[in-house]
């Protein structure tokens, strides 16, 4: 305890005062000297005793902090009393709980990152392997010209798939990191639907599917037109892919004082109830997923919509069809 400078200083001051008082008492009588001496010893002793107890508590807290810094977050140092030491103990406990939560979050992020890297590697491996095989075949000088063109076209398709996959993953990572600043423009839903249908008109025409659009031109919501178009395109592509030739895709939108709603319904093969909770999960592929499916499109759509205070849910019946319901609320609730 005496290694602390302030304790040595207090002890020195008390001894000096006691010595002065003894000198003064000596001017009166021997009894006064004895009384001052006993009083001084008692005061100095009590002061050192209580200081010692206080420093023992501080030493315990220092030990707790060392254990916490070593990763032991199970300590509970609270004693629920009044006083500065109790306040310090409660503060240490709050910091311990915060560190414990951050440690759990970091561990969860580490697992998520490991899984994501594994999934991305798996997604990239298939097209890369396919391209390597086809590249070897194309290199064969005896390969017929028809086959050469076919393999070259397949390589181009795989490259386009890789480009889309990498682009989508970059967008997802930006959204996850809150690095995307979504605009809050007045988006006209009729304009949005028109932009969404442009990239899928050819596959719709090839499958001879029918698209019906229902909604007032005045329906709108506050959001980012470009990002919302990206989200809805992925949902429409999913509908086109899972709706048979000659099927129907219905797009309807409406608005009320609480929210703007956009519904996309198809009469395709539908999704089983067991799969519904997972369809927005990244890299999830349902049993009826196409060969080129990566499990990114619906996940990206979900992230974009929810980041704009929107809600997306889906209802589906096998062999009857699927309905995506998207709502953009007019205020945060």
Backbone as numpy.savetxt, mean C-alpha at the origin, in Angstrom:
# Nx Ny Nz CAx CAy CAz Cx Cy Cz
26.64 6.16 40.35 25.82 7.36 40.35 26.68 8.62 40.35
27.82 8.58 41.12 28.67 9.76 41.24 29.43 10.08 39.96
29.31 9.19 38.96 29.96 9.50 37.68 29.21 10.60 36.93
27.96 10.87 37.41 27.18 11.93 36.77 27.62 13.30 37.30
27.89 14.19 36.40 28.45 15.49 36.76 27.50 16.30 37.65
26.19 16.26 37.33 25.24 17.06 38.10 25.11 16.54 39.53
25.28 15.22 39.72 25.20 14.65 41.08 26.41 15.11 41.89
27.58 15.07 41.27 28.79 15.53 41.97 28.66 17.00 42.35
28.08 17.80 41.47 27.92 19.23 41.73 26.95 19.47 42.90
25.81 18.73 42.89 24.83 18.88 43.99 25.45 18.45 45.31
26.19 17.33 45.26 26.84 16.82 46.48 27.85 17.84 47.01
28.61 18.44 46.12 29.59 19.44 46.52 28.93 20.67 47.13
27.82 21.11 46.54 27.10 22.29 47.04 26.53 22.01 48.42
25.93 20.82 48.60 25.32 20.48 49.89 26.39 20.37 50.97
27.53 19.79 50.64 28.62 19.68 51.62 29.16 21.07 51.99
29.26 21.94 50.99 29.75 23.30 51.26 28.80 24.05 52.18
27.49 23.92 51.89 26.49 24.59 52.73 26.54 24.04 54.15
26.65 22.72 54.26 26.71 22.09 55.58 27.93 22.56 56.37
29.06 22.66 55.66 30.30 23.10 56.32 30.16 24.54 56.81
29.56 25.37 55.99 29.36 26.77 56.39 28.46 26.83 57.61
27.35 26.03 57.57 26.41 26.03 58.69 27.07 25.50 59.96
28.00 24.54 59.82 28.72 24.02 60.99 29.60 25.10 61.60
30.25 25.86 60.73 31.10 26.95 61.22 30.27 27.98 61.97
29.10 28.30 61.38 28.21 29.27 62.04 27.70 28.72 63.37
27.31 27.39 63.37 26.79 26.78 64.61 27.85 26.74 65.70
29.14 26.62 65.28 30.23 26.56 66.26 30.36 27.86 67.04
29.82 28.93 66.48 29.86 30.22 67.17 28.88 30.27 68.33
27.89 29.35 68.30 26.86 29.37 69.36 27.15 28.35 70.44
27.16 27.06 70.07 27.37 26.04 71.10 27.69 24.70 70.44
28.13 23.77 71.24 28.43 22.42 70.74 27.17 21.69 70.33
26.07 21.94 71.08 24.78 21.30 70.75 24.30 21.75 69.38
24.50 23.00 69.06 24.09 23.52 67.75 24.90 22.86 66.64
26.21 22.65 66.92 27.06 21.97 65.92 26.56 20.57 65.66
26.24 19.83 66.77 25.75 18.45 66.61 24.44 18.43 65.83
23.54 19.38 66.18 22.24 19.42 65.51 22.40 19.70 64.01
23.25 20.67 63.66 23.48 21.00 62.24 24.13 19.83 61.52
25.08 19.13 62.24 25.76 18.00 61.61 24.79 16.88 61.29
23.94 16.52 62.28 22.96 15.44 62.07 21.97 15.81 60.96
21.51 17.08 61.02 20.55 17.52 59.98 21.17 17.45 58.59
22.41 17.90 58.49 23.10 17.89 57.19 23.28 16.47 56.68
23.72 15.55 57.59 23.90 14.15 57.17 22.60 13.52 56.70
21.50 13.82 57.46 20.21 13.26 57.07 19.75 13.79 55.71
19.90 15.10 55.50 19.47 15.71 54.22 20.29 15.17 53.05
21.63 15.14 53.27 22.49 14.63 52.19 22.20 13.16 51.91
22.00 12.37 52.98 21.70 10.93 52.81 20.39 10.72 52.06
19.33 11.46 52.49 18.03 11.32 51.82 18.12 11.72 50.35
18.83 12.82 50.13 18.97 13.30 48.74 19.66 12.25 47.87
20.76 11.69 48.38 21.49 10.67 47.62 20.65 9.41 47.42
19.88 9.03 48.48 19.06 7.82 48.38 18.00 7.95 47.28
17.24 9.09 47.33 16.18 9.25 46.32 16.75 9.47 44.92
17.89 10.13 44.87 18.54 10.29 43.56 18.96 8.94 42.99
19.48 8.09 43.92 19.89 6.75 43.51 18.71 5.95 42.95
17.55 6.03 43.67 16.35 5.31 43.20 15.90 5.82 41.83
15.95 7.15 41.67 15.52 7.72 40.39 16.44 7.28 39.26
17.74 7.24 39.53 18.68 6.83 38.50 18.58 5.34 38.19
18.18 4.55 39.20 17.96 3.12 38.91 16.82 2.95 37.91
15.76 3.77 38.07 14.65 3.71 37.11 15.11 4.10 35.72
15.98 5.14 35.67 16.50 5.58 34.37 17.35 4.48 33.73
18.15 3.77 34.59 18.96 2.67 34.07 18.07 1.57 33.50
16.93 1.30 34.19 16.00 0.27 33.68 15.44 0.69 32.32
15.08 1.98 32.23 14.54 2.47 30.95 15.58 2.38 29.85
16.84 2.68 30.19 17.91 2.56 29.19 18.03 1.11 28.72
17.87 0.17 29.67 17.90 -1.26 29.31 16.74 -1.62 28.39
15.54 -1.07 28.70 14.38 -1.32 27.84 14.62 -0.82 26.42
15.17 0.41 26.35 15.42 1.00 25.02 16.41 0.15 24.24
17.44 -0.37 24.94 18.42 -1.22 24.24 17.75 -2.48 23.70
16.84 -3.06 24.51 16.15 -4.28 24.05 15.22 -3.96 22.88
14.56 -2.80 22.95 13.68 -2.39 21.85 14.47 -2.18 20.57
15.65 -1.51 20.70 16.47 -1.29 19.51 16.99 -2.60 18.93
17.01 -3.66 19.78 17.42 -4.98 19.30 16.28 -5.76 18.67
15.07 -5.17 18.64 13.95 -5.83 17.96 12.95 -6.48 18.90
13.10 -6.29 20.23 12.15 -6.88 21.17 11.04 -5.87 21.45
9.89 -6.06 20.76 8.79 -5.11 20.88 7.69 -5.60 21.83
8.00 -6.60 22.65 6.98 -7.16 23.55 6.97 -6.48 24.91
7.89 -5.54 25.15 8.00 -4.92 26.47 6.88 -3.93 26.71
6.39 -3.92 27.93 5.38 -2.94 28.34 5.89 -2.26 29.61
6.43 -1.05 29.49 7.07 -0.37 30.62 6.12 0.57 31.34
4.86 0.60 30.94 3.92 1.54 31.56 3.66 1.17 33.02
3.55 2.18 33.91 3.17 1.91 35.30 1.93 2.71 35.72
1.41 3.53 34.79 0.17 4.28 35.00 0.18 5.09 36.31
1.29 5.76 36.58 1.37 6.66 37.73 1.58 8.09 37.22
1.52 9.04 38.17 1.80 10.42 37.78 3.29 10.68 37.91
3.76 11.71 37.23 5.18 12.06 37.33 5.87 11.98 35.99
7.01 12.64 35.93 7.75 12.72 34.67 8.27 11.36 34.21
8.69 10.51 35.17 9.21 9.20 34.79 8.11 8.34 34.17
6.90 8.41 34.74 5.78 7.65 34.17 5.42 8.16 32.78
5.49 9.49 32.62 5.23 10.05 31.28 6.27 9.54 30.29
7.54 9.49 30.74 8.61 8.99 29.88 8.37 7.52 29.52
7.94 6.71 30.53 7.66 5.29 30.27 6.53 5.14 29.25
5.46 5.92 29.41 4.36 5.84 28.45 4.79 6.25 27.05
5.66 7.27 26.99 6.15 7.70 25.68 6.99 6.60 25.03
7.83 5.95 25.84 8.64 4.84 25.30 7.74 3.72 24.80
6.66 3.46 25.55 5.75 2.39 25.14 5.07 2.74 23.81
4.64 4.01 23.66 4.00 4.43 22.40 4.97 4.28 21.23
6.23 4.68 21.46 7.23 4.55 20.39 7.46 3.07 20.07
7.44 2.23 21.12 7.61 0.78 20.90 6.50 0.23 20.02
5.26 0.62 20.33 4.12 0.14 19.53 4.24 0.62 18.08
4.66 1.89 17.91 4.82 2.43 16.57 5.91 1.68 15.79
7.03 1.41 16.47 8.11 0.66 15.82 7.67 -0.75 15.46
6.87 -1.35 16.36 6.37 -2.70 16.10 5.49 -2.71 14.85
4.60 -1.71 14.74 3.72 -1.64 13.57 4.52 -1.40 12.29
5.53 -0.52 12.39 6.35 -0.25 11.21 7.15 -1.48 10.80
7.63 -2.23 11.82 8.38 -3.45 11.51 7.49 -4.47 10.81
6.24 -4.61 11.31 5.31 -5.54 10.68 4.98 -5.11 9.25
4.85 -3.79 9.07 4.54 -3.27 7.73 5.71 -3.50 6.77
6.93 -3.26 7.27 8.11 -3.50 6.43 8.23 -4.97 6.05
7.94 -5.84 7.03 7.99 -7.28 6.75 6.96 -7.66 5.69
5.76 -7.07 5.84 4.69 -7.35 4.86 5.09 -6.84 3.49
5.68 -5.63 3.43 6.12 -5.06 2.14 7.21 -5.93 1.52
8.10 -6.47 2.37 9.17 -7.30 1.85 8.62 -8.57 1.20
7.62 -9.17 1.89 6.99 -10.37 1.33 6.26 -10.02 0.03
5.56 -8.87 0.05 4.83 -8.44 -1.15 5.78 -8.20 -2.31
6.94 -7.57 -2.02 7.92 -7.30 -3.07 8.48 -8.60 -3.63
8.77 -9.55 -2.74 9.29 -10.84 -3.19 8.30 -11.56 -4.08
7.02 -11.55 -3.65 5.97 -12.20 -4.46 5.81 -11.50 -5.80
5.87 -10.15 -5.77 5.69 -9.39 -7.01 6.81 -9.68 -8.00
8.05 -9.72 -7.48 9.19 -10.02 -8.36 9.06 -11.42 -8.95
8.61 -12.36 -8.10 8.42 -13.73 -8.58 7.35 -13.79 -9.66
6.22 -13.08 -9.43 5.14 -13.08 -10.42 5.56 -12.41 -11.72
6.29 -11.28 -11.60 6.74 -10.58 -12.80 7.71 -11.45 -13.60
8.61 -12.11 -12.89 9.56 -13.00 -13.56 8.82 -14.10 -14.30
7.78 -14.63 -13.65 7.01 -15.70 -14.28 6.29 -15.18 -15.54
5.75 -13.94 -15.43 5.03 -13.36 -16.57 5.97 -13.09 -17.74
7.20 -12.68 -17.44 8.15 -12.36 -18.50 8.79 -13.61 -19.10
8.87 -14.66 -18.29 9.59 -15.85 -18.73 8.89 -16.53 -19.92
7.56 -16.62 -19.87 6.83 -17.34 -20.92 7.03 -16.72 -22.31
6.77 -15.41 -22.48 6.98 -14.85 -23.83 8.45 -14.85 -24.25
9.37 -14.67 -23.30 10.79 -14.68 -23.66 11.21 -16.05 -24.16
10.75 -17.10 -23.46 11.08 -18.46 -23.89 10.51 -18.74 -25.27
9.25 -18.31 -25.47 8.60 -18.51 -26.77 9.37 -17.80 -27.87
9.81 -16.58 -27.62 10.54 -15.82 -28.64 11.89 -16.44 -28.94
12.55 -16.97 -27.91 13.86 -17.60 -28.13 13.72 -18.83 -29.03
12.67 -19.62 -28.77 12.44 -20.82 -29.60 12.17 -20.42 -31.04
11.25 -19.43 -31.20 10.90 -19.01 -32.56 12.07 -18.34 -33.27
12.91 -17.63 -32.52 14.09 -17.00 -33.13 15.04 -18.06 -33.66
15.20 -19.16 -32.93 16.05 -20.26 -33.41 15.47 -20.87 -34.68
14.15 -20.99 -34.71 13.51 -21.58 -35.89 13.66 -20.67 -37.11
13.49 -19.37 -36.89 13.61 -18.41 -37.99 15.03 -18.41 -38.54
15.99 -18.70 -37.68 17.40 -18.69 -38.10 17.75 -19.85 -39.02
16.86 -20.83 -39.08 17.11 -21.99 -39.93 16.94 -21.60 -41.40
17.99 -21.74 -42.20 17.94 -21.31 -43.62 17.00 -22.19 -44.45
16.71 -23.41 -43.95 15.84 -24.31 -44.72 14.36 -24.12 -44.39
14.06 -23.18 -43.50 12.66 -22.97 -43.09 11.87 -22.37 -44.25
10.70 -22.93 -44.55 9.86 -22.35 -45.63 9.49 -20.90 -45.32
9.31 -20.13 -46.37 9.03 -18.71 -46.22 7.72 -18.45 -45.48
6.75 -19.34 -45.70 5.45 -19.17 -45.02 5.63 -19.30 -43.51
6.38 -20.31 -43.12 6.62 -20.52 -41.68 7.45 -19.39 -41.10
8.39 -18.88 -41.88 9.24 -17.79 -41.40 8.38 -16.55 -41.07
7.44 -16.26 -42.00 6.56 -15.10 -41.76 5.67 -15.33 -40.53
5.21 -16.59 -40.39 4.35 -16.90 -39.24 5.11 -16.73 -37.93
6.33 -17.25 -37.87 7.12 -17.14 -36.64 7.49 -15.68 -36.36
7.79 -14.93 -37.42 8.12 -13.51 -37.24 6.92 -12.76 -36.66
5.74 -13.09 -37.19 4.52 -12.43 -36.68 4.29 -12.81 -35.21
4.54 -14.06 -34.87 4.37 -14.50 -33.47 5.36 -13.78 -32.54
6.59 -13.61 -33.03 7.58 -12.87 -32.22 7.11 -11.44 -31.99
6.54 -10.82 -33.05 6.05 -9.45 -32.90 4.90 -9.39 -31.88
4.02 -10.41 -31.93 2.90 -10.45 -30.97 3.42 -10.56 -29.53
4.43 -11.41 -29.35 4.99 -11.58 -28.00 5.69 -10.30 -27.53
6.36 -9.61 -28.48 7.01 -8.33 -28.11 5.97 -7.29 -27.71
4.87 -7.26 -28.45 3.79 -6.32 -28.09 3.21 -6.65 -26.72
3.08 -7.96 -26.45 2.57 -8.37 -25.15 3.51 -7.96 -24.03
4.82 -8.14 -24.28 5.81 -7.73 -23.28 5.77 -6.22 -23.05
5.63 -5.48 -24.15 5.58 -4.02 -24.04 4.37 -3.60 -23.21
3.22 -4.21 -23.48 2.01 -3.87 -22.71 2.18 -4.25 -21.24
2.77 -5.44 -21.01 2.93 -5.91 -19.64 3.85 -4.98 -18.83
4.99 -4.63 -19.42 5.93 -3.75 -18.72 5.30 -2.37 -18.48
4.59 -1.88 -19.51 3.94 -0.57 -19.38 2.89 -0.59 -18.26
2.10 -1.66 -18.21 1.06 -1.77 -17.17 1.67 -1.89 -15.78
2.75 -2.64 -15.67 3.40 -2.80 -14.37 3.99 -1.47 -13.88
4.53 -0.69 -14.81 5.06 0.62 -14.44 3.93 1.53 -13.94
2.79 1.48 -14.64 1.65 2.29 -14.21 1.18 1.86 -12.82
1.10 0.54 -12.62 0.67 0.04 -11.30 1.62 0.48 -10.20
2.92 0.38 -10.48 3.90 0.76 -9.45 3.81 2.24 -9.11
3.55 3.08 -10.14 3.40 4.51 -9.89 2.16 4.79 -9.05
1.08 4.08 -9.35 -0.17 4.29 -8.58 0.03 3.82 -7.15
0.67 2.67 -6.98 0.92 2.15 -5.63 1.77 3.12 -4.81
2.71 3.77 -5.47 3.62 4.69 -4.78 3.04 6.10 -4.66
1.78 6.26 -5.06 1.12 7.59 -5.05 1.91 8.61 -5.84
2.57 8.13 -6.90 3.35 9.03 -7.75 2.53 9.56 -8.92
1.27 9.15 -8.99 0.40 9.64 -10.07 -0.52 10.72 -9.50
-0.50 11.87 -10.14 -1.37 12.97 -9.73 -2.61 12.96 -10.63
-3.70 12.41 -10.11 -4.93 12.33 -10.90 -5.57 13.71 -11.01
-5.96 14.06 -12.23 -6.65 15.32 -12.44 -8.06 15.24 -11.88
-8.65 16.38 -11.65 -10.03 16.44 -11.18 -10.85 17.30 -12.14
-10.83 16.85 -13.39 -11.59 17.56 -14.43 -13.04 17.08 -14.44
-13.87 17.85 -15.12 -15.25 17.41 -15.31 -15.26 16.47 -16.52
-15.41 15.18 -16.26 -15.35 14.17 -17.32 -16.76 13.84 -17.79
-17.03 14.04 -19.07 -18.32 13.66 -19.64 -18.28 12.16 -19.95
-19.20 11.41 -19.39 -19.15 9.95 -19.52 -19.36 9.51 -20.97
-20.20 10.24 -21.73 -20.42 9.88 -23.14 -19.11 9.97 -23.92
-18.31 11.01 -23.63 -17.00 11.16 -24.28 -16.06 10.04 -23.85
-16.12 9.72 -22.56 -15.29 8.64 -22.03 -15.59 7.31 -22.74
-16.87 7.00 -22.87 -17.27 5.74 -23.52 -16.81 5.71 -24.97
-16.92 6.85 -25.64 -16.48 6.92 -27.03 -14.98 6.63 -27.15
-14.18 7.21 -26.25 -12.73 6.97 -26.27 -12.40 5.53 -25.93
-13.18 4.95 -25.01 -12.92 3.58 -24.55 -13.17 2.58 -25.67
-14.19 2.83 -26.49 -14.56 1.84 -27.51 -13.61 1.85 -28.72
-12.89 2.94 -28.93 -12.04 3.04 -30.12 -11.04 1.88 -30.24
-10.29 1.54 -29.19 -9.27 0.47 -29.35 -9.86 -0.93 -29.47
-11.15 -1.12 -29.15 -11.71 -2.48 -29.16 -12.73 -2.67 -30.27
-12.87 -1.70 -31.16 -13.86 -1.83 -32.23 -13.53 -3.00 -33.16
-12.23 -3.19 -33.45 -11.85 -4.26 -34.38 -12.16 -5.65 -33.80
-11.72 -5.97 -32.55 -12.10 -7.29 -32.01 -13.61 -7.45 -31.86
-14.32 -6.37 -31.56 -15.79 -6.46 -31.48 -16.37 -6.80 -32.84
-15.82 -6.18 -33.87 -16.31 -6.42 -35.23 -15.98 -7.85 -35.67
-14.76 -8.31 -35.33 -14.36 -9.67 -35.71 -15.29 -10.70 -35.07
-15.66 -10.48 -33.81 -16.53 -11.44 -33.11 -18.01 -11.15 -33.34
-18.28 -10.14 -34.14 -19.66 -9.77 -34.49 -20.52 -9.57 -33.23
-19.93 -8.89 -32.28 -20.64 -8.61 -31.04 -21.42 -7.30 -31.17
-22.45 -7.18 -30.36 -23.29 -5.98 -30.38 -23.01 -5.15 -29.13
-22.83 -3.87 -29.33 -22.58 -2.96 -28.21 -23.74 -1.98 -28.11
-24.38 -1.92 -26.96 -25.47 -0.95 -26.76 -25.03 0.06 -25.71
-25.35 1.32 -25.96 -24.97 2.41 -25.04 -26.22 3.15 -24.61
-26.38 3.29 -23.28 -27.56 3.97 -22.74 -27.11 4.99 -21.71
-27.54 6.23 -21.89 -27.17 7.25 -20.92 -27.33 8.64 -21.48
-27.54 9.60 -20.60 -27.70 10.99 -21.03 -26.33 11.61 -21.31
-26.29 12.49 -22.30 -25.03 13.15 -22.65 -24.51 14.06 -21.54
-25.41 14.47 -20.64 -25.01 15.41 -19.59 -24.38 14.72 -18.37
-24.37 13.39 -18.34 -23.81 12.66 -17.19 -22.30 12.89 -17.12
-21.82 13.23 -15.93 -20.39 13.52 -15.78 -19.94 13.20 -14.35
-18.65 13.26 -14.15 -18.07 13.11 -12.81 -16.74 13.82 -12.78
-16.22 14.04 -11.59 -14.91 14.68 -11.45 -13.83 13.61 -11.43
-12.90 13.68 -12.37 -11.86 12.66 -12.42 -10.86 12.96 -13.52
-10.04 11.97 -13.80 -8.99 12.08 -14.81 -9.42 11.29 -16.03
-9.67 11.97 -17.13 -10.19 11.31 -18.34 -9.23 10.25 -18.86
-7.95 10.58 -18.95 -6.98 9.65 -19.54 -6.85 8.38 -18.71
-6.67 8.54 -17.39 -6.50 7.37 -16.54 -7.79 6.56 -16.45
-8.93 7.23 -16.40 -10.19 6.49 -16.33 -10.43 5.73 -17.63
-10.04 6.32 -18.76 -10.14 5.61 -20.04 -9.30 4.33 -19.99
-8.09 4.45 -19.45 -7.22 3.28 -19.30 -7.91 2.18 -18.49
-8.57 2.58 -17.41 -9.24 1.60 -16.54 -10.40 0.93 -17.26
-11.26 1.74 -17.90 -12.46 1.18 -18.53 -12.11 0.32 -19.74
-11.04 0.70 -20.46 -10.62 -0.11 -21.61 -10.30 -1.54 -21.15
-9.62 -1.65 -20.04 -9.29 -3.00 -19.54 -10.53 -3.80 -19.20
-11.56 -3.13 -18.67 -12.81 -3.85 -18.36 -13.54 -4.24 -19.63
-13.57 -3.32 -20.62 -14.24 -3.63 -21.88 -13.51 -4.78 -22.61
-12.16 -4.72 -22.59 -11.40 -5.81 -23.22 -11.73 -7.15 -22.58
-11.87 -7.13 -21.26 -12.22 -8.36 -20.54 -13.60 -8.86 -20.99
-14.54 -7.91 -21.17 -15.89 -8.29 -21.59 -15.87 -8.86 -23.01
-15.11 -8.20 -23.89 -15.03 -8.68 -25.28 -14.41 -10.07 -25.34
-13.37 -10.27 -24.54 -12.66 -11.55 -24.55 -13.55 -12.71 -24.08
-14.38 -12.44 -23.05 -15.15 -13.51 -22.44 -16.60 -13.59 -22.95
-16.91 -12.78 -23.95 -18.24 -12.86 -24.55 -18.12 -13.59 -25.89
-18.96 -14.56 -26.14 -18.83 -15.34 -27.37 -19.19 -14.52 -28.60
-18.85 -15.06 -29.76 -19.18 -14.39 -31.03 -20.70 -14.20 -31.11
-21.09 -13.00 -31.53 -22.51 -12.70 -31.61 -23.13 -12.26 -30.31
-22.33 -12.16 -29.26 -22.84 -11.77 -27.93 -23.09 -10.27 -27.83
-23.53 -9.87 -26.66 -23.92 -8.47 -26.45 -23.15 -7.86 -25.28
-22.70 -6.64 -25.47 -22.07 -5.88 -24.39 -22.87 -4.59 -24.22
-23.39 -4.38 -23.02 -24.22 -3.21 -22.76 -23.49 -2.24 -21.84
-23.44 -0.98 -22.27 -22.81 0.08 -21.46 -23.88 1.10 -21.11
-24.09 1.32 -19.84 -25.09 2.30 -19.41 -24.49 3.19 -18.33
-24.95 4.42 -18.28 -24.44 5.35 -17.26 -25.56 6.30 -16.83
-25.44 6.72 -15.58 -26.46 7.61 -15.02 -25.82 8.42 -13.89
-26.56 9.39 -13.40 -26.02 10.28 -12.37 -27.13 10.66 -11.40
-26.78 10.76 -10.13 -27.73 11.27 -9.13 -26.95 12.18 -8.18
-27.60 12.78 -7.19 -26.88 13.74 -6.33 -25.71 13.14 -5.56
-25.67 11.82 -5.43 -24.61 11.18 -4.64 -23.44 10.67 -5.49
-23.75 10.10 -6.64 -22.67 9.49 -7.42 -23.04 9.41 -8.90
-21.99 9.17 -9.70 -22.16 8.86 -11.13 -21.83 7.39 -11.31
-22.73 6.70 -11.99 -22.58 5.24 -12.11 -22.42 4.84 -13.56
-21.49 3.92 -13.78 -21.24 3.37 -15.11 -21.29 1.85 -14.99
-22.13 1.23 -15.81 -22.27 -0.23 -15.76 -21.90 -0.84 -17.11
-21.12 -1.91 -17.04 -20.71 -2.64 -18.25 -21.16 -4.09 -18.06
-22.08 -4.51 -18.91 -22.68 -5.84 -18.77 -22.47 -6.64 -20.04
-22.12 -7.90 -19.87 -22.01 -8.77 -21.04 -22.78 -10.05 -20.78
-23.04 -10.78 -21.84 -23.74 -12.06 -21.69 -22.78 -13.21 -22.01
-21.54 -13.05 -21.52 -20.51 -14.05 -21.77 -20.61 -15.25 -20.83
-19.46 -15.94 -20.68 -19.47 -17.18 -19.90 -19.49 -16.95 -18.40
-19.29 -15.71 -17.95 -19.40 -15.40 -16.53 -18.23 -15.88 -15.69
-18.31 -15.55 -14.42 -17.23 -15.89 -13.47 -17.86 -16.64 -12.30
-17.22 -17.69 -11.87 -17.78 -18.47 -10.76 -17.68 -17.68 -9.45
-18.56 -17.99 -8.51 -18.59 -17.28 -7.23 -17.28 -17.45 -6.46
-16.63 -18.59 -6.64 -15.37 -18.84 -5.94 -14.27 -17.90 -6.43
-14.35 -17.50 -7.69 -13.30 -16.66 -8.27 -13.55 -15.17 -8.10
-14.79 -14.78 -7.87 -15.14 -13.36 -7.82 -14.29 -12.54 -6.84
-14.01 -13.06 -5.61 -13.23 -12.23 -4.67 -11.79 -11.96 -5.11
-11.32 -12.68 -6.14 -9.91 -12.58 -6.50 -9.67 -11.91 -7.85
-10.71 -11.53 -8.56 -10.49 -11.10 -9.95 -9.72 -9.78 -10.05
-9.74 -8.97 -8.97 -8.98 -7.71 -9.00 -7.58 -7.89 -8.39
-7.27 -9.11 -8.00 -5.95 -9.37 -7.42 -4.90 -9.42 -8.54
-3.75 -8.82 -8.28 -2.70 -8.74 -9.29 -2.20 -10.13 -9.69
-2.06 -10.35 -10.98 -1.57 -11.60 -11.58 -2.53 -12.77 -11.38
-3.75 -12.48 -10.95 -4.70 -13.58 -10.78 -5.29 -13.96 -12.14
-5.28 -15.24 -12.43 -5.87 -15.74 -13.66 -6.97 -16.73 -13.31
-8.15 -16.44 -13.76 -9.26 -17.35 -13.51 -9.17 -18.60 -14.37
-10.05 -19.52 -14.09 -10.04 -20.78 -14.84 -10.35 -20.55 -16.32
-11.13 -19.50 -16.59 -11.53 -19.25 -17.98 -10.66 -18.18 -18.63
-9.53 -17.84 -18.00 -8.66 -16.79 -18.56 -8.08 -17.23 -19.89
-7.90 -16.26 -20.78 -7.34 -16.57 -22.09 -5.87 -16.92 -21.99
-5.32 -17.47 -23.08 -3.92 -17.91 -23.06 -2.97 -16.74 -22.85
-3.32 -15.58 -23.41 -2.43 -14.42 -23.29 -2.71 -13.55 -22.08
-3.60 -13.99 -21.21 -3.96 -13.18 -20.05 -2.79 -13.11 -19.07
-2.59 -11.90 -18.50 -1.50 -11.73 -17.53 -2.03 -11.45 -16.13
-3.32 -11.22 -16.00 -3.89 -10.93 -14.68 -3.57 -9.53 -14.20
-3.33 -8.60 -15.14 -2.96 -7.23 -14.79 -4.09 -6.25 -15.05
-4.84 -6.47 -16.13 -5.81 -5.49 -16.60 -6.83 -5.09 -15.56
-7.53 -6.04 -14.96 -8.56 -5.71 -13.97 -7.93 -5.13 -12.71
-6.74 -5.59 -12.35 -6.05 -5.04 -11.17 -5.72 -3.57 -11.40
-5.24 -3.25 -12.61 -4.93 -1.86 -12.95 -6.20 -1.00 -12.94
-7.28 -1.55 -13.49 -8.57 -0.81 -13.50 -9.03 -0.53 -12.07
-8.93 -1.51 -11.22 -9.35 -1.35 -9.82 -8.52 -0.26 -9.12
-7.21 -0.29 -9.34 -6.33 0.71 -8.69 -6.66 2.12 -9.16
-6.86 2.27 -10.47 -7.14 3.61 -11.01 -8.46 4.15 -10.47
-9.48 3.31 -10.43 -10.81 3.77 -9.99 -10.82 4.08 -8.50
-10.25 3.21 -7.69 -10.27 3.45 -6.24 -9.41 4.64 -5.84
-8.34 4.91 -6.61 -7.50 6.07 -6.31 -8.22 7.39 -6.59
-9.32 7.30 -7.36 -10.10 8.51 -7.66 -11.39 8.54 -6.82
-11.34 7.90 -5.66 -12.49 7.83 -4.75 -13.67 7.13 -5.40
-13.36 6.23 -6.30 -14.41 5.45 -6.94 -14.53 4.07 -6.32
-15.61 3.40 -6.67 -15.85 2.04 -6.18 -16.21 1.17 -7.37
-15.64 -0.01 -7.41 -15.96 -0.94 -8.50 -16.32 -2.28 -7.88
-17.44 -2.83 -8.30 -17.78 -4.19 -7.87 -18.33 -4.96 -9.07
-18.41 -6.25 -8.91 -18.78 -7.10 -10.03 -19.76 -8.16 -9.55
-20.72 -8.44 -10.41 -21.67 -9.53 -10.18 -21.64 -10.41 -11.42
-21.69 -11.71 -11.19 -21.58 -12.60 -12.35 -22.26 -13.92 -12.07
-22.79 -14.50 -13.12 -23.35 -15.85 -13.08 -22.75 -16.64 -14.22
-22.31 -17.83 -13.91 -21.69 -18.68 -14.93 -22.69 -18.95 -16.05
-22.18 -18.78 -17.27 -22.95 -18.99 -18.50 -24.07 -17.97 -18.70
-24.14 -16.95 -17.84 -25.17 -15.91 -18.01 -24.57 -14.55 -18.30
-23.42 -14.29 -17.72 -22.79 -13.01 -17.99 -22.23 -12.33 -16.75
-21.61 -11.18 -16.99 -20.93 -10.44 -15.91 -21.32 -8.98 -15.99
-21.45 -8.37 -14.81 -21.77 -6.94 -14.75 -20.77 -6.23 -13.85
-20.05 -5.26 -14.42 -19.15 -4.40 -13.65 -19.90 -3.11 -13.34
-19.92 -2.75 -12.06 -20.61 -1.52 -11.65 -19.57 -0.57 -11.05
-19.42 0.59 -11.66 -18.42 1.57 -11.23 -19.13 2.84 -10.75
-18.77 3.28 -9.59 -19.39 4.49 -9.05 -18.32 5.51 -8.67
-18.51 6.73 -9.09 -17.65 7.85 -8.68 -18.49 8.76 -7.79
-18.18 8.77 -6.52 -18.97 9.56 -5.57 -18.60 11.03 -5.68
-19.59 11.87 -5.45 -19.40 13.31 -5.63 -18.65 13.94 -4.48
-18.55 13.24 -3.36 -17.76 13.74 -2.25 -17.23 12.55 -1.47
-16.11 12.77 -0.78 -15.50 11.71 0.00 -16.34 11.48 1.24
-16.66 10.20 1.49 -17.45 9.89 2.68 -16.66 9.05 3.64
